[in-house]
Each structure stands twice: as C-alpha cells, then as structure tokens.
Amino acid sequence: MKETRICIIGGGGRLWAIQFMKDLAYNTMTHGTLVLYDIDKQAARNNVAVAEQVLRVNNSEGRFAVVAIDDLGEALSGCDMVIISIEPGKTSCRYGDLVLPEEYGILQSVGDTTGPGGIMRARRALPIFFDLAKKIGQFCPDAWVINYTNPMTLCTAALYKAFPAIKALGCCHEVFHTQNFLAKKVSSWFGVSTPDRREIKIDLTGVNHFTFVTKATWQGHDLMARLVEDLKDPETFADGTEVALKRLEQEKWFDCDQKIALSFLRDFNTLGAAGDRHLAEFVPWFLTSDENLHTYGVIRTPYSWRERTAKEKREKVFGDEDLKASLSDEEGVDIMRCLMGDKTMVTNINRPNEGQISYLPLGRIVESNGVLEEDSIRPIVASDPPLAIQNLVRQVSDVQEMTLQAIWEKDDELLFTAFLSDPLMNLSRDKARELFDKMLKASELQY
Amino acid sequence: MKETRICIIGGGGRLWAIQFMKDLAYNTMTHGTLVLYDIDKQAARNNVAVAEQVLRVNNSEGRFAVVAIDDLGEALSGCDMVIISIEPGKTSCRYGDLVLPEEYGILQSVGDTTGPGGIMRARRALPIFFDLAKKIGQFCPDAWVINYTNPMTLCTAALYKAFPAIKALGCCHEVFHTQNFLAKKVSSWFGVSTPDRREIKIDLTGVNHFTFVTKATWQGHDLMARLVEDLKDPETFADGTEVALKRLEQEKWFDCDQKIALSFLRDFNTLGAAGDRHLAEFVPWFLTSDENLHTYGVIRTPYSWRERTAKEKREKVFGDEDLKASLSDEEGVDIMRCLMGDKTMVTNINRPNEGQISYLPLGRIVESNGVLEEDSIRPIVASDPPLAIQNLVRQVSDVQEMTLQAIWEKDDELLFTAFLSDPLMNLSRDKARELFDKMLKASELQY
Amino acid sequence: MKETRICIIGGGGRLWAIQFMKDLAYNTMTHGTLVLYDIDKQAARNNVAVAEQVLRVNNSEGRFAVVAIDDLGEALSGCDMVIISIEPGKTSCRYGDLVLPEEYGILQSVGDTTGPGGIMRARRALPIFFDLAKKIGQFCPDAWVINYTNPMTLCTAALYKAFPAIKALGCCHEVFHTQNFLAKKVSSWFGVSTPDRREIKIDLTGVNHFTFVTKATWQGHDLMARLVEDLKDPETFADGTEVALKRLEQEKWFDCDQKIALSFLRDFNTLGAAGDRHLAEFVPWFLTSDENLHTYGVIRTPYSWRERTAKEKREKVFGDEDLKASLSDEEGVDIMRCLMGDKTMVTNINRPNEGQISYLPLGRIVESNGVLEEDSIRPIVASDPPLAIQNLVRQVSDVQEMTLQAIWEKDDELLFTAFLSDPLMNLSRDKARELFDKMLKASELQY
Amino acid sequence: MKETRICIIGGGGRLWAIQFMKDLAYNTMTHGTLVLYDIDKQAARNNVAVAEQVLRVNNSEGRFAVVAIDDLGEALSGCDMVIISIEPGKTSCRYGDLVLPEEYGILQSVGDTTGPGGIMRARRALPIFFDLAKKIGQFCPDAWVINYTNPMTLCTAALYKAFPAIKALGCCHEVFHTQNFLAKKVSSWFGVSTPDRREIKIDLTGVNHFTFVTKATWQGHDLMARLVEDLKDPETFADGTEVALKRLEQEKWFDCDQKIALSFLRDFNTLGAAGDRHLAEFVPWFLTSDENLHTYGVIRTPYSWRERTAKEKREKVFGDEDLKASLSDEEGVDIMRCLMGDKTMVTNINRPNEGQISYLPLGRIVESNGVLEEDSIRPIVASDPPLAIQNLVRQVSDVQEMTLQAIWEKDDELLFTAFLSDPLMNLSRDKARELFDKMLKASELQY
C-alpha cells in the first residue's frame, strides 16, 4: 500500500481520535504521515504524544510520522485523506440545544442530529464546514474526506455545498449495532455462535440516524420474516420502564433493546437501523414524555453528564493498556484502505444521492450501501421502503435541506421555517418562535 | 347548448342541492333532465318537489324534467353529468370523528378532510365511492362527474382508483374565499370598489383545503408583495381571542380573518388559500389548544351543532323567496356549461396530477388551476412554492395515498400507519393505537 | 389599455415587420411608441416611413410614435415589449446551409430549423441572441420578449441561457395551418362552412416545427377519430408527384397537403402539426430523394429563390393598398394584448418546459398550449403522445441542447457531436466531418 | 456450497453449453443435478453424453447427475438455477434477418440484437420467452434465471414482462473484451505484463452491445485520460481496409481493433464497450457501405457462414482434449456461485433499471455494474455519460420498448413503428414498409 498523508481535523475531544489511531496501528499495511490539526492548537500538540504512544504500544513505531500543524492550509497541503471530527462550539452550547427545548416541553434523547438541538448545532457547525471545504478545495482537492461530526448529514452536505467537487463521505457506526443485534438473533434462531456483523447482509435506506433495513439475510436466510414473527411474542414490546430506570441509574445512556427499531417494523413494515435514542427523535410519538420513552427501555442523555464527561475526556491520561489495538468495529481505517486500493468493500456510507435513493431528490446526502474501491465510491441502488417510510424520511431530508440553505444564505427566517417544520415541533407557532429566538441567543449565534 | 341529462347523487342534506338547482335555474341556456338519487329514497323523492318549486319560482318551468329514480344504475344510465354530494354515514358517526380525538387531546376545527376525523370519514366514504365509480363505468362511462363530498381529495381519488377512465373532478369553493379576501384588499389598497373575485388572478398549488397561492395579481399589480408589506402592521397578527369568543357565541363557525393563511405567508412565504379552520388542521402548531386557536380568531365547529342542524336541514320547508336564484359564487353549473361546450374558463379544480404539480407523484389528486372547455379539462402547470410548503403538502398527500391504499385493500393495519403519520398526531404510539381502535369501533367499521 | 413601448429588433427583411405593423394598426386599443432597431441602421430608418404609412392608411395616425434608434441599449430602454425577427448572417450564408449538404446527399426542404443547415444557422444566430438577452437584462429586464427568428427553439433557448430571468416566448404560425387544415375537414365532414381555426381545439406537444396533435375537437366532435378513418381512403396517400412538379413550376414552396403530417398519423398514431416541408426534415425517411419527397406533394425551397427574393423584399415599394389591415392569422399583437391585460387567450407557444411536456427535461424550450393573461404565461400540461413520438421529439430536443451548449461554450467539437447526431445525418462519420468543416468555413464562423 | 439443481434450456447448438459444462467442472465447489432441456429433444439427450464426458475428463464424475427431460415443466421443477441459451427459429430464418435488408441497402454486421434483423429475431424469440417465464413462475418461481440468448435486452425484458417477480439477469461477455483491450494497453503504457481483466475497474452504462465506459482505472491510474491521448496518434484511426480484407479471407468475423469503440471516444467523449461489429449497428454512420466499415478493420458476418457452421456445430464430435477445463473468461458459473452464497462479485449485468441508469425509465433492461451476493443482485448507480451518449442509448432503448410492447400485444403495426424508428433505417417510408412485410413473411411469422 502506498504511503499516505492523513490529516485529522479535530480530535481534541480525544476518544474518537484515539480509536482511529489504534485502528491505524492495527492495520499494519498502512504507513506515512499523520497530521494533527485542531482549533485548540494545544490539544493537537498534546495528541502528538498520545499518537506516538499508540504506535509504540502496538509495535508500530516509525510507521507513521506524527506532526501537529497550527495552520489549516498547511495541515491540509498534500494530504491524501482528511478525517474530520470536531465539536462545534463549546460544550456549554449544548445547554441551549437540550435544556431550553425541554423547558418548552420538547424532549430530545440526543439532540445533535435533528430536532431543535440538531438545528442549532448545525447552525454552529456548518459555517466551519463551509470553510473547511473551501480550504480543502484550495490545498488538497483530490483528497478523500471522511466526516464523523454530527449532524452527520448536514456537515457532509455543507462540504459539498461549499466545494461541489469534493470527494467526501460521512461515516457512522449506528448501522453496525443493527447488524450486531441481528447477529445475536441469528445465534438464537439457528443455534450457532454469534456471527460477525459483516455476515449479516442488509439493504439499507434513509438518512443518517434515521436509516431503515428493507432486507436482511444471513447465509441466504430471510431475517426480516423471522423478526416479523418475533413481533407476535408479547415479550417484544413488554414494558421496559424498569430497564430504563436501571439504565438511568447506571448512566447507560447508549444502551437499548431495539424496541423502537422494532416498533417501526410493527407499524411501518421496516426495521429501524440506528440506536433507539436516535430513531426516537425523528418522529413525534416516542418523546411525548419520559414515561413514554422509558416503556421502550430508552433514556435521554442529560446535559449534565455531557458537561461533566467533556472535562474528564480532555484531562484523561492513558495507560499503555488503554492503547493496545485489536480488531475494532469502526470502519474509518478500512474505508481508507479501500480508497487507497488495498481492497474492495460493501458498507453503509453517507453520500450525495446519485439515484441510490429513488424517493429523495438528487444531491441530498443519504445513507445506504456503497462499493468502495481504489479512489472510487459507487452507491448501490437501495430497495424502496414502503411509502410511509419514504414520507417520514423525506420530511427529515427536506428540513435538512432548508437548514442547509438557511445557514448557507445566513437567513435565520428560513432557519425558523426549518425549525417549525421539524417533526419534534409540537408547540404553538408563537411559542416555537419564542424558543427559537432564545436558542439563537443562547448559542450566541450571529452572522 | 345541448340537452343535458344530469344525475344528482345525494342531496338529501338539501342545502347544497338546492343551491345547485338555483344555479341551474339561473343559467337559462341549460335544459334537459334532472335525475335525483339518494340512498334515502324518500329524501330524493321529496327533493323532486323542491326542484320543481325552484324552477317555477325562477320562471324556468319545463326547462328541466325532474325525476327521482330508486335504482342507482337506472339513475345513471344515459347521463351526461353526475353530481355527487353525499354524507357518508349517519350524523352520529361524526361523534367518533370529532369527540373521541378531543378526549385524547387532539383538537380538530372541521375534522372531515384530514386528521383522525378525516381518515375515519374516508373509511366510511371511500367504499361508497369505489362502488359509485364502478357503476358509472358500467352505466355512463363518458359522463363528467363532479364531486363535492369531503374528504374531497380522497373521494375523488377513490373514483379514479375504481374506474381509472372516469372523467371526474372535485369542486370546492374555499379558494374563492381567498380571492374575495384579496378583492377586499384591492379595494382598500387602490381605493376602488371591491372587484369581482374572478378579476383576482391567482396561481395555485396544493391539495384540497391545504392550497397555497404563489402569485396573485389584479390588473397586473402584484398583490403578494403588498400583502407581505401588510405583515409588518402589528394589527395583522393582533390577538383575535375576543373576536373568536364572539364568533363562538354567535355560532359563526365559518368566519375567519385569514390570520392563519397570513401566518403561512409570514413563516413560509406563501399565502394559505382555504379558510383558516381548514388550514389549521394540516399542521401541528395551531390546534395545540383552543386558546391558541382563538388568538387567530378561529373557533372549532362543535359536534353538537352539527347534530342539531342536520335535523333542521332535513325538515326545513322552503318559501318561494328562499328559492329565488341570483348569480352565486358556486361554480358547479359554470363548470357544466364549459364541459358542455358553452364557454371556456380557467378555475381551480381537483384533478389527478399529470404534471401540473411538480413536487407530487403523477396520479395524486391535486388542486390547481385548469382550463375547462367542451368535453375537456387540461391542467395548467402550477408555479412551485418554496420547499417548506412542498414538504408540508407532500406529507398530507402521502398520508392520503396510504389511506386510499389501505381502504382499497381493506387493510386496517396500513390505515393505522396513515393515522400515525397524520400531522395532527401528537400522541404516544400506544395512545394513538388505542384511539384508532376506539374510533373504528365508534364508526362501526368492518370489512 | 396602457400605453406600450414596443421595440422591433430586425425587420429589415420587411415582410414580417410590415404584417406586424398592420396588425398593430388593426388592433385599435393599442397605442404608444414603436422603436425600430436593425443592425442595418438604414433599413430601420427606412422602415419608419413604412410604419407611418401603415398607420396613416389604416386611420391610425398618432396612435403610435415611430422612431428608429441606432444604439441597441437605447432602443431597448423602457420598453414593455421586444419583438425579435432577424436574419442571422447574409443571405449568402444560406448557400452553405443548403447547397453543401446537398452535395453530400443530404437534402433539406427548409434547412433553417434542424439538419446541418439548421445547426449552422444556429451557430450564426445564437451569439447574437446571447448578446440581445444580456442587453435586455440590462435595459428592460421586465419587458416581454417575443421571438420570431428561426431556429425558433434554439434562439428562444439562447435568450434564457444568457438571461435566465427573461420573460420570453417563441411565436410561430405553423400550428395554425394544421388548425386550418382541420377546419376545412370539418366543413366537408359536417357540411358546414369552414369554421375559424380558433374553433378547432387541439392538444399539442413537441418542439417548434416538429409538433404533434394528440387530440382535436370541434364542438365536441373527435376529429382525430375521423381523420384515422380517412387514412383508409386510397386517395389520402395517392402519389403526389404531379402536384409537386406543378408546385415546383409555380414556385409554391410553402404549399402542402398534409400528406407527411398524415403519414405520422398512419405510422405513429399522432398527427404532425407543422407544414410538411418542416416535418420532413426531422426524420430520415422522407428526404431520401426528391422523388420520394415529391410523392407527398412536397418540394424543397431552393437556395436560388431565397437569394433572388431577399433582394426583391429589400427593394420593394409598398402601395397604400398593400398596407390596408384586416384580421390576420398572425398572433403577435394578440399575444401582446393578452400580456398587457386586455384579454385571456389559450394558444400554442414556445416556452421553457416547467412540466407541460412530461417526456422532456425541465428547462428545454418546447411547444404546447399556454394560457396568456396580463403579465403572465402559464403552460398547460400537454397530453402524452405515444412512446414512438416521444422518442423522435426527444432526439431532436437533445440535439438542440447539445447545439446550444456547444455554441455557448464555443466548442465546435461538441457542435460536431450534435451535427453527427442529427436525424438527417446519413453519411459515414468521416464524410460527416468533412462536410461539417466545409460548412463552418463557408459560414466564416470563428470564435 | 449447497447442492444445486440447474436446468439448461437450449444448448442444442452445443458450443456455448459445452463451455458452461466445462466451467462447472472447473469450479470444484459446485455439485448437484444438471437437467438438460431443448425443444429438439434428441439434441438434449445427445448432450447428456457430452456432459458426462466433460465431467469425466475433468475428474468430476459424480459431482453432477445429468438428465435430459422432455417436458419443460418437469425439467424446471425444483430448480435453483435456470440457464437459457436458445436459437429462436431455424438457421434459415437468419436469411430474412440478414439478406433481405441487404437487398434494400441496409447492411448489418451481426443482425441479432438491433436493426431490422434484431427486430425480426425478437419477433421470433419473445413469444418463446413469454412462455418460458410463465412456466418458471409456475414451476420454480424462486429460481435464478440467467439468459444468454440474443437479442439479450429484449429476451430478458420478455421474462420480466411475462413474470414480473422473476429473478433473472442477462449475461454477456462483450464488456470483458473491452477490459482485455484495456489490460493490453496497461501492459504497453506501464511496461508490466498484461493484468487480468478483473483488475481493470470500469464504470459502465448502456444497453447490451451498446454499452459505454465512463471511467476506467488500473491501480488507481486513470486509463481514459491515457486513451484520449492515444487518439492523437495517427495510427489510431489509420485505414484498416487491408486488415479487414485479410479478416474476410480468414473468416475472422469476430476480430476487431476497437477502432469503432475509439471513434465513440473521439466524437462522444466515451469509450464504446462492446465489439466493434456490435457497436457499428446502433448508429447510422459506420454501415453506410462495406468500404466504410472496412476502414475500421471490421467485417460483416455473412449468412452463408452461419448456415454452414450451424450444421458443423450440431454434428461435431468432441475429443477429450477439447473438453479439458481451465479458467475461462465466461462468468455464468461465477455468477451462480455468488447467488448460491459462495462469494461476492462486482460485474456487468443486464437487469431492470431500478435507478442505476438515471437517463432511462425505470424497468427497462439496462447493462451496468452490480453486486452479486447470496440470493441477491443489487445494481450499482452508473455514472452519467454525456448527453449525446444518453441520447443514442435512449433511442435504442425506446425502440426496444416499442418492440417488446408490439410483440406482447401481437401488434405488427406497432412493430413497424419500431422498425421505422430503428437507427439503421435509411429507407423511404414506403420502402421500409415493403421490406418489413417481406421480412415478416420470410420469418413465417403469424400470431
């Protein structure tokens, strides 16, 4: 494999960047230079040491030169790959995203992708992505760009808006959880040990975090048909309140039992393919109250925890044991290997619609399967879900398009139109406007 | 003009049928035979006398022979025009449509077009329309069919579903109110006497009762630009609660000041083109409470009033004065004259989408302008509204399509999918299901 | 009716401009200023006198002030209407358009719309139209622009390419001939006197000069069904050679008997709606030889005649009798009256596709019916012709799009691609290239 | 790998069937039952012995049971795979396909896919495929069906027309030749030994035999850019007449130097991706004369040779040496392995358009890349070629659609419309009709 120059934008938040470095160390055929860039220059510099520790711990010293570069243009120059994972705005901005809507009765389980919180986060993030894309167009127009930042769809869309010839994709692991869930089902249905998630072949459609499985097979067995059978079991939708309360106590914000994913299968004939806490935010009928949400075993991630852990992450010191690499479930490095020509892979990706999703306009960022090869990503045509799912996904994608347009044109009136059109919006028009104005102010957002 | 055989299906409820007969008497160039049919055979027979009274009072004796026919096939045979205006189910069915959702916190101002009430009304009406269309296909396949029944979009769609070659349109006067509202504005803006609504040229897009004006001119003046100016006047959105309470007291259910129509102009850059009580039902942010609705000067039509007046209408005796015809604002007879070859007219019609609405699938029943000529209706391509309006209208049209499909296939699970997807749905999934089951039962709906 | 400032661009060729002036004089409600502009400044100045003569002869002195203005920007300033009818290039350029292809065996009956000749004519005309459109955008962006110049589709497309907000349409009388042909048929079928062509209601689809009638009625009678009956009459396709030879002798280049229009009805189930000499040029099977063409009674207009008459037209002196106005079959002034607010009209127009033609991409210039009202043209959705007609029209429209793109981008290689793709092209690739190069040279075309 | 029951329909012509059997023998993981069916029952029975000889020669005795079954339904029952390769009509029917058009001046190099010959061949083949599809629907609806018969697009389309739920694909090796051609170029450009064609990654679009490469890479190198460079070399289009005459003498009908494929690259910016003899038949400018065709080094396959060799093939006796298997360039068995779950492969396939080809209607049979996995084929979205190529391919696909419709509806008038619309048609309309009638008669085609 060719020598590769990789630029990591962000990563000051540490956890994600460290996982990426471990994967890089694990994949022994990659080598080259790792450029670290963060608006927090010191954070980038600190990460150099961590990166070198990762390489050392995994017997990969010398495979990658690691440098922190303060100037963005310089950091990007000559890069083959650019990896973006940033936190748009200070953690305290998340207060406005999460707590203000709650005061008006709008509950959000994550609040970084959709809903009032997602829209405000986009309002902070997109100008940064517009700028990044322009710089990439200037300093490394042929580089492949992998975005990990939420709101995934909108951040990736922003890259294409500002530099239409960019070669970018959004990368997200939520779908893997669905594959793992199905892999466990396979184990129980067929009495085999749990297969690797990659053996669960799925056909996928939607937008990031609001993705749906239209077909799933394992060794040719139709898994959806079996799952539909399972719906009849009263256990499937048994009250999850007790589980939820335990999760609250244990701060297990990310755990779920796919009850909301399965609820889509029950009512819409299609399995949700993201964590329940994400799926719940795209429709009005799960987040009417915490009590309602808890019946699915799902809890909301509170602002207070985000505030506390952001600090912990920044300050964490890693022991060598923490940095030992093994086969991970993240795909960033695998994707990189494909694009560098080392192998071919079919996986879920966030990319502009070229026809892979029949029910969304061309150009929208969508999530579905693609074939990754050397310097090439080609989308696979996704099977159509039922009209009802198309309707839900299209609403979400339209609100995203309005949000993108509004931020691009610096038009907060159009942003309010998007805000009002969001599926979580259950306020009167005047209360909605009041909340919108407060949130703008809390984010200190001005053009 | 040729002799015309017209069949009126329904009309037992009287008021509408009598207006149609008055218009028929007023338009002196029409003549022929009027066939009355109602599932309440006696109501049809009683209406013969009323029809003859209308003709006599307006010096039109002999222009139309009037007959009541008991058998639907016989009634339709040889007809050139079929006019449909029926009440699907007993008035008491409206209890389930309106009161049950209210018990769950879902308020509806009309409840016959959209929302839980509209869906259940469709569930009662559509099987009747499927049957009507098949009979029309059998007994008068070349007749033009004008539907006045709500839910207008779905009833008209049902005709096409069951007999695709039908020549049908849906006819509604809500848009005329918007033209009249603009005509009054013209009077105040230009210091002229209020022009006839037909002088207000509008470009129109949407589905029935959720229609939007993208352009409006009078003698070449751009009325939308002036209306946008008016939005800045604090009076435009001044609190309408007092007005609403007075309307409640006076039982003025149908009055409005277009504040909701204008609210769409404010937030979505496009004027709503139906009465506020209709517009309010298609989005979640006006019917959050009666207090909220009242601030727009709008009140909900209560079930109790419907029950009371249904009885009054059936029993009413008409004096000759009541039946004197003059130029009315209804267009049924005008449309008939066009289709019979007497003139050409551009007006708003509900018809299958052949391309006139770019953002909805072909075949959906949409409302926009069309050219009516002898035996021909050709849709005019409507200008595109902003994406945000396209998004709202498409949601509504998709839910209508699911509803149509569900009733056609007698699939109440799919009907629940539509029910859950309705923009007024603000319940948890389980409460929604509970309400759905109760409403089905209240309507005594079984396949 | 409001005072109107009209600018006529071109008209040095006289005949067309004089007809327009006569129509203007005949329509007594119009008045204002007539600005004459021509690149041949003297020709414009000479036309002032003719215009004044026309007004005088028709008792309209003083209704229009007539001025010739030498500067294009000045001429356009403040105009409400712009009428364009120019001759792109000297008459001698037509030699290359017509005679060179003939030397290679490609016969053209007109050669100004399609085929090698049409493409080269576009190559001369479009740069002029790009410039005109930019000037209109600068000096009278709100004016309505009516184009009469061929190639109609491409010249009108060029206006939109260079100034997308232009309010332009292409106006052509070929379809009227089809209506007149049907009117005469009505007379013989129904034993009535020939009705006015406006009474023949047609549904229309295609691109200029390659337009098709999908439906035609007169007083509700289906004329297409009767025409299909006529096809069985051996007379319909009887050998027209003798007629053709007589036409040749009498220089009746424009006469035809609709045999080619009817040949489309026979083989493609759809009536051609332009003169046979135009229709013949869009497909390969009529112009294989003069002998073949003559069997349809059609003859080619020779270059020699064009050369001779161009001179005669320029030098002609008009007597008062020549200039007496009566109701004409041209619609320019009628269209102007509609756009000025004087009346509403449904007629065939060349406009960007907004959805009126389902089988062509949006934005292409297409010909179909539209509704003309004050400051508004709205296209009517055209009924779909059979796939075979869609296929033929789409080929033509695609070649036009390539031609437009090539000339816009000054890319003669892409222009050759269009040239090779034209339906009349029956040469080997190398001969085609040879011809193309010669024609470019003959037209003295350089960027 | 699972035991597989494979039915081979046809194969009486021997050569193709024997290659398939050799590939089956070579792929040692397959096993099961091979059912042979041919309308010439004796031919099927004779092939049993050959199949057993193939297995024996390749040390695969016992891996497949081989049976000939006379009844089609019985032959299909329980099959997992159905392979179709038939000769529709006697070899003498090809006389009408090839010689009659030649008498009218229409030259065809192959005449089995497009042009007059292709249409008549379709007229013979499609009724057989309609029948096959219905039988498959009845006896093995879940089987995968691989069609090898020409006209490939239309035969595959016929399967879907008659049994829309069929799981079928068309399989063709023409694209492999293009990959091999590029592989040889790679060898000369990069000074390496010729890589396996599978290393040449291409993006592909079109319909069978009229397919185009929009992108081609080898190890990340852009091969199209280099090929465009090669166009400037005068050798690229040097006169191939001498080569052609030598090929005529040596009966090398199938050889070519991609000069026509490259001619598309020169004039249309896109490389043709089939043998030149196929590409030449889809446009009018290569087959104007044999002299013209020969300049590209291409010759036409004559009827006389087809007649002679058909007989030879039927009578051939195979020695063991002839039947020794090695890695072949055919993919049928590889495709089978993918669909049976043994591996994943990206390759070119003929399948209904689900969105992979943006410029063709959904449902049309198109050729592009797909991902083959266990019981699943998902199309990959093809990159768009320039408009000029879209235009050419769409014409061909439209004519195919008309042909399909005509044969399905037994409507020879519509078939004539298709015939007239074919790109090779250069006759006058009346000559075209004469030829059409003669060809129908020669094929003894009646409904």
Coordinates of C-alpha atoms in Angstrom, one line a residue, chain C residues 239-436:
Chain C
D239 CA -49.0 9.7 -55.5
G240 CA -48.4 13.5 -55.2
T241 CA -45.6 13.7 -57.7
E242 CA -47.6 15.5 -60.3
V243 CA -48.8 18.1 -57.8
A244 CA -45.2 18.5 -56.6
L245 CA -43.9 19.1 -60.1
K246 CA -46.6 21.8 -60.7
R247 CA -45.7 23.4 -57.4
L248 CA -42.1 23.5 -58.4
E249 CA -43.0 25.2 -61.7
Q250 CA -45.2 27.7 -59.9
E251 CA -42.6 28.3 -57.1
K252 CA -45.2 27.3 -54.5
W253 CA -42.6 26.2 -52.0
F254 CA -44.9 26.5 -49.0
D255 CA -47.9 24.6 -50.2
C256 CA -48.7 21.2 -48.9
D257 CA -51.5 18.7 -48.5
Q258 CA -50.5 17.4 -45.1
K259 CA -49.6 14.0 -46.5
I260 CA -46.5 13.9 -44.3
A261 CA -48.5 15.1 -41.3
L262 CA -50.9 12.3 -42.0
S263 CA -48.1 9.8 -42.6
F264 CA -47.2 10.3 -38.9
L265 CA -50.8 9.7 -38.0
R266 CA -50.7 6.4 -40.0
D267 CA -47.4 5.1 -38.6
F268 CA -47.2 6.8 -35.2
N269 CA -50.9 7.3 -34.3
T270 CA -50.3 11.1 -34.0
L271 CA -50.9 13.9 -36.4
G272 CA -48.0 16.1 -37.4
A273 CA -48.7 19.8 -36.7
A274 CA -46.5 21.8 -38.9
G275 CA -46.1 22.2 -42.7
D276 CA -44.9 19.0 -44.4
R277 CA -41.7 20.7 -45.5
H278 CA -40.8 21.2 -41.8
L279 CA -41.9 17.8 -40.6
A280 CA -40.0 16.1 -43.3
E281 CA -36.7 17.4 -42.0
F282 CA -36.8 15.8 -38.6
V283 CA -36.8 12.1 -39.6
P284 CA -34.7 10.2 -42.2
W285 CA -37.4 8.6 -44.3
F286 CA -38.9 11.4 -46.4
L287 CA -35.9 13.2 -47.7
T288 CA -34.0 10.2 -49.1
S289 CA -34.5 11.7 -52.6
D290 CA -36.5 14.4 -54.3
E291 CA -38.6 11.6 -56.0
N292 CA -39.5 10.3 -52.6
L293 CA -40.4 13.7 -51.2
H294 CA -42.5 14.5 -54.3
T295 CA -44.7 11.5 -53.8
Y296 CA -46.0 13.5 -50.8
G297 CA -46.6 16.6 -53.0
V298 CA -43.8 18.4 -51.2
I299 CA -40.9 20.3 -52.8
R300 CA -37.7 21.8 -51.4
T301 CA -37.2 25.6 -51.3
P302 CA -34.1 26.2 -53.4
Y303 CA -31.3 28.5 -52.4
S304 CA -31.5 30.4 -55.7
W305 CA -35.1 31.5 -54.9
R306 CA -34.0 32.7 -51.5
E307 CA -31.2 34.7 -52.9
R308 CA -33.4 36.3 -55.5
T309 CA -36.4 37.2 -53.3
A310 CA -34.2 38.6 -50.4
K311 CA -33.1 41.3 -52.8
E312 CA -36.7 41.9 -54.0
K313 CA -38.0 42.2 -50.5
R314 CA -35.4 44.8 -49.5
E315 CA -36.2 46.9 -52.5
K316 CA -40.0 46.6 -52.6
V317 CA -42.1 49.8 -52.6
F318 CA -45.5 49.4 -51.0
G319 CA -48.6 51.0 -52.3
D320 CA -51.3 52.0 -49.8
E321 CA -53.5 49.1 -50.9
D322 CA -50.7 46.7 -49.8
L323 CA -50.8 48.1 -46.4
K324 CA -54.5 48.0 -45.6
A325 CA -55.0 46.0 -42.4
S326 CA -57.6 43.2 -41.9
L327 CA -57.9 40.4 -39.3
S328 CA -54.7 38.4 -39.9
D329 CA -53.7 34.9 -38.9
E330 CA -50.6 36.1 -37.0
E331 CA -50.9 36.3 -33.3
G332 CA -48.1 38.6 -32.2
V333 CA -50.3 41.6 -31.5
D334 CA -53.0 39.4 -29.9
I335 CA -50.3 37.9 -27.6
M336 CA -49.2 41.5 -26.8
R337 CA -52.7 42.4 -25.9
C338 CA -53.0 39.5 -23.5
L339 CA -49.8 40.3 -21.8
M340 CA -50.8 43.9 -21.5
G341 CA -54.0 42.8 -19.7
D342 CA -56.6 43.3 -22.4
K343 CA -57.8 39.7 -22.7
T344 CA -57.1 36.0 -21.9
M345 CA -56.2 33.5 -24.7
V346 CA -55.2 29.9 -25.0
T347 CA -52.7 29.3 -27.8
N348 CA -49.6 27.4 -28.8
I349 CA -46.4 28.9 -27.5
N350 CA -42.7 28.1 -27.3
R351 CA -41.6 28.3 -23.7
P352 CA -39.2 26.6 -21.2
N353 CA -40.6 23.3 -20.0
E354 CA -41.9 23.6 -16.5
G355 CA -43.7 20.3 -16.6
Q356 CA -46.0 20.8 -19.6
I357 CA -44.1 18.1 -21.6
S358 CA -43.6 15.1 -19.3
Y359 CA -41.1 13.4 -21.6
L360 CA -38.6 16.2 -21.9
P361 CA -36.2 17.6 -19.3
L362 CA -37.3 20.7 -17.4
G363 CA -36.0 23.9 -19.0
R364 CA -36.0 22.8 -22.6
I365 CA -37.8 25.1 -25.0
V366 CA -41.0 23.2 -26.0
E367 CA -44.1 24.0 -28.0
S368 CA -47.5 23.4 -26.5
N369 CA -50.6 25.3 -25.3
G370 CA -50.5 28.0 -22.7
V371 CA -52.8 30.5 -21.1
L372 CA -51.8 34.1 -21.7
E373 CA -53.1 36.7 -19.3
E374 CA -51.9 40.1 -18.0
D375 CA -48.2 39.8 -17.5
S376 CA -48.5 36.0 -17.2
I377 CA -48.0 33.0 -19.4
R378 CA -48.8 29.6 -17.8
P379 CA -48.2 26.4 -19.7
I380 CA -51.0 23.9 -19.9
V381 CA -50.0 20.2 -19.3
A382 CA -49.9 18.5 -22.7
S383 CA -51.3 15.0 -23.1
D384 CA -48.6 12.4 -23.8
P385 CA -48.1 11.2 -27.3
P386 CA -47.2 7.5 -27.9
L387 CA -43.6 6.5 -26.9
A388 CA -42.6 6.4 -30.6
I389 CA -43.3 10.2 -30.9
Q390 CA -41.7 10.9 -27.6
N391 CA -38.6 9.1 -28.9
L392 CA -38.5 11.2 -32.1
V393 CA -39.1 14.5 -30.3
R394 CA -36.6 13.8 -27.6
Q395 CA -33.8 13.1 -30.1
V396 CA -34.5 16.4 -31.7
S397 CA -34.5 18.2 -28.4
D398 CA -31.3 16.5 -27.2
V399 CA -29.5 17.6 -30.4
Q400 CA -30.8 21.1 -29.8
E401 CA -29.5 21.0 -26.3
M402 CA -26.0 19.9 -27.5
T403 CA -26.0 22.6 -30.1
L404 CA -26.9 25.3 -27.5
Q405 CA -24.3 24.0 -25.1
A406 CA -21.6 23.9 -27.9
I407 CA -22.3 27.4 -29.1
W408 CA -22.5 28.8 -25.5
E409 CA -19.2 27.2 -24.7
K410 CA -17.7 27.9 -28.1
D411 CA -16.9 24.3 -28.5
D412 CA -17.0 23.2 -32.2
E413 CA -16.1 19.6 -31.2
L414 CA -19.3 19.3 -29.3
L415 CA -21.1 21.0 -32.2
F416 CA -19.8 18.2 -34.4
T417 CA -21.3 15.7 -31.9
A418 CA -24.7 17.4 -32.4
F419 CA -24.2 17.5 -36.1
L420 CA -23.4 13.8 -36.2
S421 CA -26.4 13.0 -34.0
D422 CA -28.9 14.9 -36.2
P423 CA -31.7 12.6 -37.6
L424 CA -30.9 13.7 -41.2
M425 CA -27.3 12.6 -40.9
N426 CA -26.8 9.6 -43.2
L427 CA -23.2 9.9 -44.1
S428 CA -20.2 7.9 -42.9
R429 CA -18.5 9.6 -39.9
D430 CA -15.6 10.8 -42.0
K431 CA -17.8 12.3 -44.7
A432 CA -19.8 14.0 -42.0
R433 CA -16.7 15.5 -40.5
E434 CA -15.6 16.7 -44.0
L435 CA -19.0 18.4 -44.6
F436 CA -19.0 19.9 -41.1

